[in-house]
């Protein structure tokens, strides 16, 4: 049987097994993305939209195709709803910029305790500029949004900005309930898809969100590129975020008129190769059988969770079940600091994972901890990776606890 | 290579918890965070007649931070505050390759640059405490 690993150059020439379980931070690049990047940089490299020669025409066409691929991946109504950004962080900052002029003093931005700092700080800055305030959806003991509390949080809410899937507990958000809440209150819904986008194609129209952001490097594409999707009328309702070339219609010394979306939000030469490679990664993702991949991930996550549950002195943060989650699992070994765990897991057991607060300090506080260890799965992970993780943790415990 | 990070000498130094605890009436205290991981150390000093007569630290951190905090307690206690503050630069010079008997057990950390901050954190807290003390004087 053909292994999905053949699609990932990282596994081409290994001297020892690569147990890469830090996929929630950055995943490995898939071969079509790397080849598209190389193809652009060698065959087509030139600027887009400005050249009239054939090489530049090819670059522009490939860049436009990448936008179409991203639109297809998201099931966007049209490619012009896809804004290329440097990643989820710039996407969310742009989202905050697009929505902030709707805020009046006293209005509320509803976030959650699960948020990555990237989906928190941009909204804090917007709130500060507009005299609005922040409110947070609490988190249940098993690491999910406590949506039963929504009604009591509703007053004054104009924007709801939450993660589609948690980078700490792996919980997948019940977007339907948030959509109903937004329908009832008239709030706009922004989703941070940084984690969810690595788990297969999306349907932003069915989700019913207004803006959606993700990063290429977490979904098998290159670093330095990401997507902000937005409903066209929303994208068209705000002034530019950054000024420069590509985003203008006509420039005078006093003032300029702006290009329509998406170019209004893409000042300067875009990361052309990155966008083209991301397009290839998203086409690769759309060609996969995600029902099978989800089943595989659920099975591996189940093994991981069972193994951790059986380990003495191990505490899992978040749900220990395999439903409504992605394969992101955070835990702590009693009396062993997460960084010590991760360092030894790498040096002694060849397992790469992450320790720290995962840029989610409010959640760490909620769980009354400082740092957790985190293992996160991608389609190329297998039972050997999970076995290496569990065996390694037992050895680390023997050594340090 | 990194394996040596967790050799017995470092583990033993961390476990010794030298100086761990709190002071009833500290002359000065300082708190220092490692923004990377959220680790935190609080160093409390009792200073009398230009000498650190008492030192206690509360350390929430990895093994390396704990080992460094123990070393800090060994070498700062009974020292003149201005001399003790020099430990901050001394640990950094040691990590960069300079010889210093006092920190010898931390030699494996030289190869793990991502963990240097873990080791300097306690010394930074001490330096902050002493700077605060001098500002008050
Ligand atoms: C949930 C979540 N949101 C946002 C981000 C930020 O992504 P990036 O650093 O690629 O901009 C991350 C990744 O670290 C994440 O996990």
mmCIF file of N, CA, C and O in Angstrom, chain A residues 174-235:
data_model
loop_
_atom_site.group_PDB
_atom_site.id
_atom_site.type_symbol
_atom_site.label_atom_id
_atom_site.label_comp_id
_atom_site.label_asym_id
_atom_site.label_seq_id
_atom_site.Cartn_x
_atom_site.Cartn_y
_atom_site.Cartn_z
ATOM 1 N N UNK A 174 -18.212 24.067 18.689
ATOM 2 C CA UNK A 174 -19.545 23.881 18.138
ATOM 3 C C UNK A 174 -19.976 25.205 17.486
ATOM 4 O O UNK A 174 -20.602 26.059 18.113
ATOM 5 N N UNK A 175 -19.610 25.356 16.221
ATOM 6 C CA UNK A 175 -19.829 26.643 15.555
ATOM 7 C C UNK A 175 -21.317 26.928 15.367
ATOM 8 O O UNK A 175 -21.752 28.072 15.402
ATOM 9 N N UNK A 176 -22.084 25.853 15.214
ATOM 10 C CA UNK A 176 -23.520 26.045 15.008
ATOM 11 C C UNK A 176 -24.174 26.845 16.136
ATOM 12 O O UNK A 176 -24.990 27.737 15.898
ATOM 13 N N UNK A 177 -23.745 26.511 17.339
ATOM 14 C CA UNK A 177 -24.332 27.230 18.481
ATOM 15 C C UNK A 177 -23.891 28.680 18.503
ATOM 16 O O UNK A 177 -24.649 29.575 18.865
ATOM 17 N N UNK A 178 -22.656 28.925 18.127
ATOM 18 C CA UNK A 178 -22.184 30.309 18.073
ATOM 19 C C UNK A 178 -22.910 31.074 16.980
ATOM 20 O O UNK A 178 -23.243 32.240 17.130
ATOM 21 N N UNK A 179 -23.168 30.370 15.856
ATOM 22 C CA UNK A 179 -23.888 31.003 14.758
ATOM 23 C C UNK A 179 -25.285 31.424 15.224
ATOM 24 O O UNK A 179 -25.745 32.530 14.949
ATOM 25 N N UNK A 180 -25.946 30.532 15.951
ATOM 26 C CA UNK A 180 -27.289 30.846 16.454
ATOM 27 C C UNK A 180 -27.232 32.050 17.396
ATOM 28 O O UNK A 180 -28.088 32.943 17.351
ATOM 29 N N UNK A 181 -26.190 32.069 18.219
ATOM 30 C CA UNK A 181 -26.019 33.194 19.140
ATOM 31 C C UNK A 181 -25.848 34.492 18.360
ATOM 32 O O UNK A 181 -26.443 35.530 18.698
ATOM 33 N N UNK A 182 -25.048 34.439 17.297
ATOM 34 C CA UNK A 182 -24.807 35.645 16.502
ATOM 35 C C UNK A 182 -26.071 36.071 15.751
ATOM 36 O O UNK A 182 -26.337 37.266 15.596
ATOM 37 N N UNK A 183 -26.854 35.083 15.295
ATOM 38 C CA UNK A 183 -28.119 35.423 14.647
ATOM 39 C C UNK A 183 -29.033 36.156 15.622
ATOM 40 O O UNK A 183 -29.713 37.117 15.262
ATOM 41 N N UNK A 184 -29.035 35.695 16.850
ATOM 42 C CA UNK A 184 -29.933 36.287 17.849
ATOM 43 C C UNK A 184 -29.457 37.658 18.293
ATOM 44 O O UNK A 184 -30.261 38.527 18.618
ATOM 45 N N UNK A 185 -28.146 37.891 18.314
ATOM 46 C CA UNK A 185 -27.628 39.147 18.852
ATOM 47 C C UNK A 185 -27.173 40.120 17.766
ATOM 48 O O UNK A 185 -26.889 41.280 18.045
ATOM 49 N N UNK A 186 -27.033 39.635 16.538
ATOM 50 C CA UNK A 186 -26.536 40.499 15.465
ATOM 51 C C UNK A 186 -25.027 40.656 15.483
ATOM 52 O O UNK A 186 -24.478 41.506 14.778
ATOM 53 N N UNK A 187 -24.334 39.847 16.272
ATOM 54 C CA UNK A 187 -22.871 39.951 16.323
ATOM 55 C C UNK A 187 -22.251 39.287 15.101
ATOM 56 O O UNK A 187 -22.870 38.442 14.459
ATOM 57 N N UNK A 188 -21.028 39.697 14.789
ATOM 58 C CA UNK A 188 -20.275 39.080 13.689
ATOM 59 C C UNK A 188 -19.375 37.987 14.253
ATOM 60 O O UNK A 188 -18.866 38.106 15.370
ATOM 61 N N UNK A 189 -19.193 36.933 13.451
ATOM 62 C CA UNK A 189 -18.474 35.758 13.941
ATOM 63 C C UNK A 189 -17.139 35.581 13.216
ATOM 64 O O UNK A 189 -17.097 35.407 11.996
ATOM 65 N N UNK A 190 -16.053 35.617 13.989
ATOM 66 C CA UNK A 190 -14.709 35.430 13.450
ATOM 67 C C UNK A 190 -14.151 34.125 14.006
ATOM 68 O O UNK A 190 -14.189 33.897 15.218
ATOM 69 N N UNK A 191 -13.638 33.281 13.117
ATOM 70 C CA UNK A 191 -13.048 32.025 13.587
ATOM 71 C C UNK A 191 -11.550 32.003 13.317
ATOM 72 O O UNK A 191 -11.100 32.364 12.228
ATOM 73 N N UNK A 192 -10.803 31.558 14.332
ATOM 74 C CA UNK A 192 -9.373 31.323 14.198
ATOM 75 C C UNK A 192 -9.212 29.862 13.788
ATOM 76 O O UNK A 192 -9.361 28.952 14.592
ATOM 77 N N UNK A 193 -8.926 29.655 12.494
ATOM 78 C CA UNK A 193 -8.860 28.292 11.971
ATOM 79 C C UNK A 193 -7.446 27.726 11.927
ATOM 80 O O UNK A 193 -7.210 26.733 11.231
ATOM 81 N N UNK A 194 -6.515 28.341 12.649
ATOM 82 C CA UNK A 194 -5.106 27.934 12.557
ATOM 83 C C UNK A 194 -4.944 26.429 12.775
ATOM 84 O O UNK A 194 -4.184 25.776 12.071
ATOM 85 N N UNK A 195 -5.650 25.871 13.729
ATOM 86 C CA UNK A 195 -5.526 24.440 13.999
ATOM 87 C C UNK A 195 -6.437 23.603 13.102
ATOM 88 O O UNK A 195 -6.046 22.582 12.564
ATOM 89 N N UNK A 196 -7.639 24.068 12.918
ATOM 90 C CA UNK A 196 -8.616 23.262 12.185
ATOM 91 C C UNK A 196 -8.237 23.064 10.713
ATOM 92 O O UNK A 196 -8.502 21.995 10.126
ATOM 93 N N UNK A 197 -7.590 24.052 10.122
ATOM 94 C CA UNK A 197 -7.312 23.985 8.681
ATOM 95 C C UNK A 197 -6.386 22.825 8.318
ATOM 96 O O UNK A 197 -6.346 22.397 7.167
ATOM 97 N N UNK A 198 -5.652 22.303 9.288
ATOM 98 C CA UNK A 198 -4.748 21.179 9.008
ATOM 99 C C UNK A 198 -5.498 19.856 8.960
ATOM 100 O O UNK A 198 -4.896 18.808 8.756
ATOM 101 N N UNK A 199 -6.799 19.901 9.166
ATOM 102 C CA UNK A 199 -7.565 18.663 9.251
ATOM 103 C C UNK A 199 -8.594 18.538 8.145
ATOM 104 O O UNK A 199 -9.660 17.960 8.332
ATOM 105 N N UNK A 200 -8.260 19.112 7.001
ATOM 106 C CA UNK A 200 -9.095 18.894 5.834
ATOM 107 C C UNK A 200 -9.888 20.110 5.400
ATOM 108 O O UNK A 200 -9.991 21.100 6.125
ATOM 109 N N UNK A 201 -10.451 20.037 4.182
ATOM 110 C CA UNK A 201 -11.174 21.171 3.603
ATOM 111 C C UNK A 201 -12.323 21.649 4.493
ATOM 112 O O UNK A 201 -12.853 20.894 5.302
ATOM 113 N N UNK A 202 -12.681 22.899 4.279
ATOM 114 C CA UNK A 202 -13.681 23.565 5.113
ATOM 115 C C UNK A 202 -14.830 24.052 4.257
ATOM 116 O O UNK A 202 -14.721 24.098 3.043
ATOM 117 N N UNK A 203 -15.874 24.455 4.935
ATOM 118 C CA UNK A 203 -17.001 25.061 4.229
ATOM 119 C C UNK A 203 -17.440 26.289 5.024
ATOM 120 O O UNK A 203 -18.281 26.192 5.918
ATOM 121 N N UNK A 204 -16.853 27.416 4.670
ATOM 122 C CA UNK A 204 -17.150 28.614 5.469
ATOM 123 C C UNK A 204 -18.612 29.036 5.318
ATOM 124 O O UNK A 204 -19.184 29.651 6.232
ATOM 125 N N UNK A 205 -19.207 28.685 4.187
ATOM 126 C CA UNK A 205 -20.618 29.071 4.018
ATOM 127 C C UNK A 205 -21.512 28.244 4.932
ATOM 128 O O UNK A 205 -22.438 28.767 5.552
ATOM 129 N N UNK A 206 -21.207 26.958 5.046
ATOM 130 C CA UNK A 206 -22.005 26.123 5.946
ATOM 131 C C UNK A 206 -21.736 26.492 7.404
ATOM 132 O O UNK A 206 -22.642 26.466 8.236
ATOM 133 N N UNK A 207 -20.487 26.840 7.711
ATOM 134 C CA UNK A 207 -20.175 27.237 9.087
ATOM 135 C C UNK A 207 -20.923 28.515 9.452
ATOM 136 O O UNK A 207 -21.296 28.725 10.603
ATOM 137 N N UNK A 208 -21.096 29.383 8.473
ATOM 138 C CA UNK A 208 -21.817 30.623 8.720
ATOM 139 C C UNK A 208 -21.001 31.666 9.450
ATOM 140 O O UNK A 208 -21.553 32.550 10.095
ATOM 141 N N UNK A 209 -19.675 31.577 9.323
ATOM 142 C CA UNK A 209 -18.852 32.606 9.963
ATOM 143 C C UNK A 209 -18.708 33.794 9.015
ATOM 144 O O UNK A 209 -19.094 33.724 7.844
ATOM 145 N N UNK A 210 -18.168 34.897 9.531
ATOM 146 C CA UNK A 210 -18.005 36.097 8.721
ATOM 147 C C UNK A 210 -16.571 36.293 8.267
ATOM 148 O O UNK A 210 -16.312 36.830 7.197
ATOM 149 N N UNK A 211 -15.625 35.888 9.120
ATOM 150 C CA UNK A 211 -14.201 35.953 8.770
ATOM 151 C C UNK A 211 -13.532 34.691 9.302
ATOM 152 O O UNK A 211 -13.933 34.165 10.346
ATOM 153 N N UNK A 212 -12.516 34.230 8.568
ATOM 154 C CA UNK A 212 -11.854 32.976 8.951
ATOM 155 C C UNK A 212 -10.376 33.096 8.603
ATOM 156 O O UNK A 212 -10.032 33.473 7.478
ATOM 157 N N UNK A 213 -9.486 32.765 9.545
ATOM 158 C CA UNK A 213 -8.042 32.921 9.304
ATOM 159 C C UNK A 213 -7.298 31.626 9.556
ATOM 160 O O UNK A 213 -7.639 30.880 10.479
ATOM 161 N N UNK A 214 -6.287 31.357 8.720
ATOM 162 C CA UNK A 214 -5.402 30.235 9.014
ATOM 163 C C UNK A 214 -4.011 30.458 8.414
ATOM 164 O O UNK A 214 -3.794 31.399 7.651
ATOM 165 N N UNK A 215 -3.085 29.589 8.806
ATOM 166 C CA UNK A 215 -1.673 29.682 8.395
ATOM 167 C C UNK A 215 -1.308 28.533 7.475
ATOM 168 O O UNK A 215 -1.716 27.397 7.711
ATOM 169 N N UNK A 216 -0.471 28.799 6.482
ATOM 170 C CA UNK A 216 -0.028 27.748 5.568
ATOM 171 C C UNK A 216 0.896 26.716 6.206
ATOM 172 O O UNK A 216 0.813 25.532 5.902
ATOM 173 N N UNK A 217 1.744 27.165 7.129
ATOM 174 C CA UNK A 217 2.774 26.249 7.638
ATOM 175 C C UNK A 217 2.211 25.168 8.548
ATOM 176 O O UNK A 217 2.891 24.197 8.842
ATOM 177 N N UNK A 218 0.973 25.341 9.004
ATOM 178 C CA UNK A 218 0.370 24.293 9.828
ATOM 179 C C UNK A 218 -0.417 23.301 8.974
ATOM 180 O O UNK A 218 -0.827 22.258 9.457
ATOM 181 N N UNK A 219 -0.666 23.652 7.717
ATOM 182 C CA UNK A 219 -1.414 22.723 6.878
ATOM 183 C C UNK A 219 -0.601 22.335 5.661
ATOM 184 O O UNK A 219 -1.081 22.413 4.532
ATOM 185 N N UNK A 220 0.650 21.939 5.922
ATOM 186 C CA UNK A 220 1.509 21.253 4.936
ATOM 187 C C UNK A 220 2.000 22.166 3.812
ATOM 188 O O UNK A 220 2.450 21.702 2.784
ATOM 189 N N UNK A 221 1.884 23.481 4.028
ATOM 190 C CA UNK A 221 2.419 24.448 3.085
ATOM 191 C C UNK A 221 3.651 25.119 3.678
ATOM 192 O O UNK A 221 4.143 24.710 4.728
ATOM 193 N N UNK A 222 4.152 26.143 3.007
ATOM 194 C CA UNK A 222 5.358 26.821 3.492
ATOM 195 C C UNK A 222 5.049 27.816 4.622
ATOM 196 O O UNK A 222 3.885 28.113 4.888
ATOM 197 N N UNK A 223 6.097 28.333 5.250
ATOM 198 C CA UNK A 223 5.923 29.384 6.249
ATOM 199 C C UNK A 223 5.758 30.716 5.533
ATOM 200 O O UNK A 223 6.030 30.836 4.330
ATOM 201 N N UNK A 224 5.282 31.714 6.256
ATOM 202 C CA UNK A 224 5.222 33.069 5.708
ATOM 203 C C UNK A 224 4.016 33.347 4.837
ATOM 204 O O UNK A 224 3.965 34.380 4.170
ATOM 205 N N UNK A 225 3.063 32.430 4.837
ATOM 206 C CA UNK A 225 1.858 32.649 4.025
ATOM 207 C C UNK A 225 0.651 32.118 4.792
ATOM 208 O O UNK A 225 0.747 31.137 5.521
ATOM 209 N N UNK A 226 -0.460 32.795 4.634
ATOM 210 C CA UNK A 226 -1.692 32.345 5.267
ATOM 211 C C UNK A 226 -2.862 32.976 4.558
ATOM 212 O O UNK A 226 -2.684 33.687 3.552
ATOM 213 N N UNK A 227 -4.042 32.724 5.061
ATOM 214 C CA UNK A 227 -5.250 33.209 4.411
ATOM 215 C C UNK A 227 -6.179 33.863 5.426
ATOM 216 O O UNK A 227 -6.353 33.366 6.541
ATOM 217 N N UNK A 228 -6.710 35.007 5.027
ATOM 218 C CA UNK A 228 -7.885 35.534 5.718
ATOM 219 C C UNK A 228 -9.024 35.483 4.715
ATOM 220 O O UNK A 228 -8.956 36.121 3.659
ATOM 221 N N UNK A 229 -10.039 34.694 5.049
ATOM 222 C CA UNK A 229 -11.239 34.698 4.224
ATOM 223 C C UNK A 229 -12.265 35.624 4.877
ATOM 224 O O UNK A 229 -12.366 35.679 6.113
ATOM 225 N N UNK A 230 -13.010 36.346 4.040
ATOM 226 C CA UNK A 230 -14.083 37.162 4.591
ATOM 227 C C UNK A 230 -15.219 37.270 3.595
ATOM 228 O O UNK A 230 -14.984 37.204 2.376
ATOM 229 N N UNK A 231 -16.438 37.428 4.093
ATOM 230 C CA UNK A 231 -17.560 37.717 3.204
ATOM 231 C C UNK A 231 -17.231 38.971 2.420
ATOM 232 O O UNK A 231 -16.743 39.951 2.989
ATOM 233 N N UNK A 232 -17.497 38.953 1.118
ATOM 234 C CA UNK A 232 -17.027 40.048 0.273
ATOM 235 C C UNK A 232 -17.526 41.413 0.764
ATOM 236 O O UNK A 232 -16.764 42.384 0.819
ATOM 237 N N UNK A 233 -18.786 41.472 1.139
ATOM 238 C CA UNK A 233 -19.325 42.776 1.557
ATOM 239 C C UNK A 233 -18.623 43.286 2.817
ATOM 240 O O UNK A 233 -18.423 44.493 2.984
ATOM 241 N N UNK A 234 -18.203 42.369 3.671
ATOM 242 C CA UNK A 234 -17.474 42.795 4.860
ATOM 243 C C UNK A 234 -16.090 43.311 4.487
ATOM 244 O O UNK A 234 -15.645 44.364 4.959
ATOM 245 N N UNK A 235 -15.406 42.543 3.625
ATOM 246 C CA UNK A 235 -14.074 42.964 3.191
ATOM 247 C C UNK A 235 -14.143 44.326 2.522
ATOM 248 O O UNK A 235 -13.235 45.140 2.606
#
